[in-house]
PDB file of C-alpha atoms in Angstrom:
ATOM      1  CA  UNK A   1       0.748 -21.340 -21.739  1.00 64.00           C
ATOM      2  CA  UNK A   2      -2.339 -19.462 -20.886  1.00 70.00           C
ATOM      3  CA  UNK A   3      -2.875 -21.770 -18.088  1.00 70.00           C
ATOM      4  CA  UNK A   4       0.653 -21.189 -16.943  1.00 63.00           C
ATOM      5  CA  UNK A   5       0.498 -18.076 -16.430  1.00 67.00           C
ATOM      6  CA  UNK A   6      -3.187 -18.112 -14.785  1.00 67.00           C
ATOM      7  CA  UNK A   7      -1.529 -19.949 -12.052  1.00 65.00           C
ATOM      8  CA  UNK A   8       1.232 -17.988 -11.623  1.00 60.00           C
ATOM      9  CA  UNK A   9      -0.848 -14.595 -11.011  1.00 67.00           C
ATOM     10  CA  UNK A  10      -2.694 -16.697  -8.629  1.00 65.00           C
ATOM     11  CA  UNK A  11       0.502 -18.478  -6.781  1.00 63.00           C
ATOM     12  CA  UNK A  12       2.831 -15.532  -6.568  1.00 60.00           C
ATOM     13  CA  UNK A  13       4.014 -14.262  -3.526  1.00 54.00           C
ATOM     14  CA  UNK A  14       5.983 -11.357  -4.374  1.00 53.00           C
ATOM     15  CA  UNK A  15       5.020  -7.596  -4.211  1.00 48.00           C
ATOM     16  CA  UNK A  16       5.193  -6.564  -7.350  1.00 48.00           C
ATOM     17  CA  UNK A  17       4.200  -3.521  -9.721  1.00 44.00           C
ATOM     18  CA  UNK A  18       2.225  -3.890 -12.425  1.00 48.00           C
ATOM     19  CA  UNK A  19       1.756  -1.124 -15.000  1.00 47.00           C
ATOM     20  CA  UNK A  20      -0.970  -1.344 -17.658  1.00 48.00           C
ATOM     21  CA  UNK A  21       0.113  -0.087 -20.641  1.00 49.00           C
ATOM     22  CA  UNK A  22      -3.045   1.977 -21.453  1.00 50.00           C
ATOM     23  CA  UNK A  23      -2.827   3.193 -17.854  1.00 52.00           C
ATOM     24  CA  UNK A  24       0.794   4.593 -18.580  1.00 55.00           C
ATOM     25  CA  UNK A  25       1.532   8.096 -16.184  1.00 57.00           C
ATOM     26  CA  UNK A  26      -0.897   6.556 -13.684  1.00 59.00           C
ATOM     27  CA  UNK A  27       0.142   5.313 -10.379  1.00 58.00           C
ATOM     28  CA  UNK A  28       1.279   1.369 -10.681  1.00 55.00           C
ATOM     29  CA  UNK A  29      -0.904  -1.422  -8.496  1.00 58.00           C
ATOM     30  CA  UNK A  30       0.747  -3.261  -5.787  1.00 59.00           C
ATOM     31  CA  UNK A  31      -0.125  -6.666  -5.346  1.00 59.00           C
ATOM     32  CA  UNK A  32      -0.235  -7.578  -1.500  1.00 59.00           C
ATOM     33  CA  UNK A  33       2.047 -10.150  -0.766  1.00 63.00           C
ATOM     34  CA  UNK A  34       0.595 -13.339   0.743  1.00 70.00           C
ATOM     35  CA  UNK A  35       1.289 -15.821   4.025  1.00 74.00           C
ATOM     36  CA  UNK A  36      -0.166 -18.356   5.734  1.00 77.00           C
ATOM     37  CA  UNK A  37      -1.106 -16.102   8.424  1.00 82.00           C
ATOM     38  CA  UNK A  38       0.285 -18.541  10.726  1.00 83.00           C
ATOM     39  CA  UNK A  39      -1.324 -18.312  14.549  1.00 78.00           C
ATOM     40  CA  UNK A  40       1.756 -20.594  15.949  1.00 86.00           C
ATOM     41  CA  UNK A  41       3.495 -19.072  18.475  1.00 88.00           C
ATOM     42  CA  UNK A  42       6.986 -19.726  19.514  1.00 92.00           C
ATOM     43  CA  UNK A  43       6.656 -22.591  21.639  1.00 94.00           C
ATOM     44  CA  UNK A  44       4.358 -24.718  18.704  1.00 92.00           C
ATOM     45  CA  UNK A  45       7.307 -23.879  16.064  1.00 94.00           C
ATOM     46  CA  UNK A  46       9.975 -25.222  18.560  1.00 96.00           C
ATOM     47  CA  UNK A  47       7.843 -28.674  18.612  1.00 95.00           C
ATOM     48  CA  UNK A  48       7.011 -28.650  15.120  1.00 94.00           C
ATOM     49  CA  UNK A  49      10.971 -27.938  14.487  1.00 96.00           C
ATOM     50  CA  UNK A  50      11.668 -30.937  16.463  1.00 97.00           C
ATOM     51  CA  UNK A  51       8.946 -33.337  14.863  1.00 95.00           C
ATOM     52  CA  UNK A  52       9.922 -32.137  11.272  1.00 96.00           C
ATOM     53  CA  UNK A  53      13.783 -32.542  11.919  1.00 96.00           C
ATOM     54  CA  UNK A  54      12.835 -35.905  13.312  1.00 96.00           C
ATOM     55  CA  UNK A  55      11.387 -36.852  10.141  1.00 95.00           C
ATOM     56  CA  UNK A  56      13.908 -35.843   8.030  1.00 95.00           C
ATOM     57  CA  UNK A  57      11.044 -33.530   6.135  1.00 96.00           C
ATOM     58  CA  UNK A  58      13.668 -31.415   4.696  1.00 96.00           C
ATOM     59  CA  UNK A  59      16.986 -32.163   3.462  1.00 95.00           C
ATOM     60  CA  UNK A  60      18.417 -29.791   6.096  1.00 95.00           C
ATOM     61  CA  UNK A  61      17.745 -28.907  10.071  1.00 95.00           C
ATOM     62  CA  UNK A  62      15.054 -26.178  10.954  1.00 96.00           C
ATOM     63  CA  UNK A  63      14.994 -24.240  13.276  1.00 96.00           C
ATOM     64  CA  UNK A  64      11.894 -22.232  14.857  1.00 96.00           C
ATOM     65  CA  UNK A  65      13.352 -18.964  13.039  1.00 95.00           C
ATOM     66  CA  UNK A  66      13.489 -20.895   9.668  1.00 95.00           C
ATOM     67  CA  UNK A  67       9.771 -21.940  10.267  1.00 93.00           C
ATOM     68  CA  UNK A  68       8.744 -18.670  10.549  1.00 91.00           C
ATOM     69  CA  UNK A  69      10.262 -17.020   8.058  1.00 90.00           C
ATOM     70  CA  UNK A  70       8.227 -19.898   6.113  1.00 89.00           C
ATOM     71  CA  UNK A  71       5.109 -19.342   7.341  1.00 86.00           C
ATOM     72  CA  UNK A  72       5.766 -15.353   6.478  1.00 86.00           C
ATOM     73  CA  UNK A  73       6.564 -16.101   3.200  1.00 85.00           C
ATOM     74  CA  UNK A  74       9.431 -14.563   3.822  1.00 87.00           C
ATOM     75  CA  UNK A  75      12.500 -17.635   3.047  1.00 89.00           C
ATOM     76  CA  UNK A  76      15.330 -16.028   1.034  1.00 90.00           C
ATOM     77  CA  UNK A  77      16.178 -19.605  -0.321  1.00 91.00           C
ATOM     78  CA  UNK A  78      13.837 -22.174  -1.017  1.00 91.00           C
ATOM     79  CA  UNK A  79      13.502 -25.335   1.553  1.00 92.00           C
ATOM     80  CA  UNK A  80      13.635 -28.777  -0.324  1.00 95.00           C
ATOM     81  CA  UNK A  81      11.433 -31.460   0.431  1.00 94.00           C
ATOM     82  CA  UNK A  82      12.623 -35.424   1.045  1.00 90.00           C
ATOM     83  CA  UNK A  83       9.390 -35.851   0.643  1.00 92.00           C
ATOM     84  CA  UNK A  84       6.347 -34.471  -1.080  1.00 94.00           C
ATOM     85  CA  UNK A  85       3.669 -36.697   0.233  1.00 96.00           C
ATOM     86  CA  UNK A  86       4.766 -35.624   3.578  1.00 95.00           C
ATOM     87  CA  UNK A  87       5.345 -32.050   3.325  1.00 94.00           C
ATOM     88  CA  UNK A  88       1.187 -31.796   1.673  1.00 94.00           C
ATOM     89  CA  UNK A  89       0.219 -33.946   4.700  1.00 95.00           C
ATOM     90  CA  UNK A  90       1.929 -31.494   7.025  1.00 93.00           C
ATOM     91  CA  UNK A  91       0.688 -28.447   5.282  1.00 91.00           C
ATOM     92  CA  UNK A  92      -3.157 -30.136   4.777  1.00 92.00           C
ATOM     93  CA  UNK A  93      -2.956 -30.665   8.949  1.00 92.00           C
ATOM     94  CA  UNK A  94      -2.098 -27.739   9.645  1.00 90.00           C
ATOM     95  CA  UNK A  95      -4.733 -26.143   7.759  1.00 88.00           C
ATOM     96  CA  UNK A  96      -7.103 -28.665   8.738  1.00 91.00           C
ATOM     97  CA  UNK A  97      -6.633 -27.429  12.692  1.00 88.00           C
ATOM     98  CA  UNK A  98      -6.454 -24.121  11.213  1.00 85.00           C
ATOM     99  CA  UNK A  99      -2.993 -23.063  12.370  1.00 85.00           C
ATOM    100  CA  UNK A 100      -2.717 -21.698   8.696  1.00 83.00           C
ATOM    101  CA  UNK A 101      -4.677 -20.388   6.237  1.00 79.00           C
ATOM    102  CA  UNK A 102      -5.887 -22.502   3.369  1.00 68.00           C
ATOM    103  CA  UNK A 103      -4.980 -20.197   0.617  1.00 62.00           C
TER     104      UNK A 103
END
């Protein structure tokens, strides 16, 4: 459980408050939210909309807004994957050329 919840502090990407309870009265810590920091600009994500729709990468059509708002974090449902092998290759590439940050 410990490990669990290691990995969560370290994967979430929600602003959040946290409150220590010995720091009670005391102004709560905001935890930055995190992207990819993505340097595409809107030409790239209407060519990577294209290849991944091609693929069938996720079970529905994307669109260059879509792939923004995933690269901000910022997706108000999650996209699901036809393939996992295929959506780390993507991701790993694009870090790998630096389009994204690895973290």
């Amino acid at each position: 459980m410990e490990d669990f919840k290691k990995l969560h502090e370290e994967f979430n990407t929600t602003i959040i408050s946290v409150i220590n309870e010995s720091e009670e009265g005391k102004q709560p810590k905001s935890i930055i939210k995190k992207t990819f920091e993505s340097l595409l600009d809107e030409e790239y994500l209407e060519i990577l909309a294209e290849g991944i729709n091609e693929v069938r990468l996720f079970n529905i059509s994307v669109i260059p807004e879509l792939l923004k708002k995933l690269f901000a974090c910022e997706l108000n449902t999650p996209l699901q994957t036809n393939n996992n092998k295929l959506l780390a290759y993507f991701f790993s590439m694009l870090n790998y050329r630096n389009l994204i940050t690895p973290n």
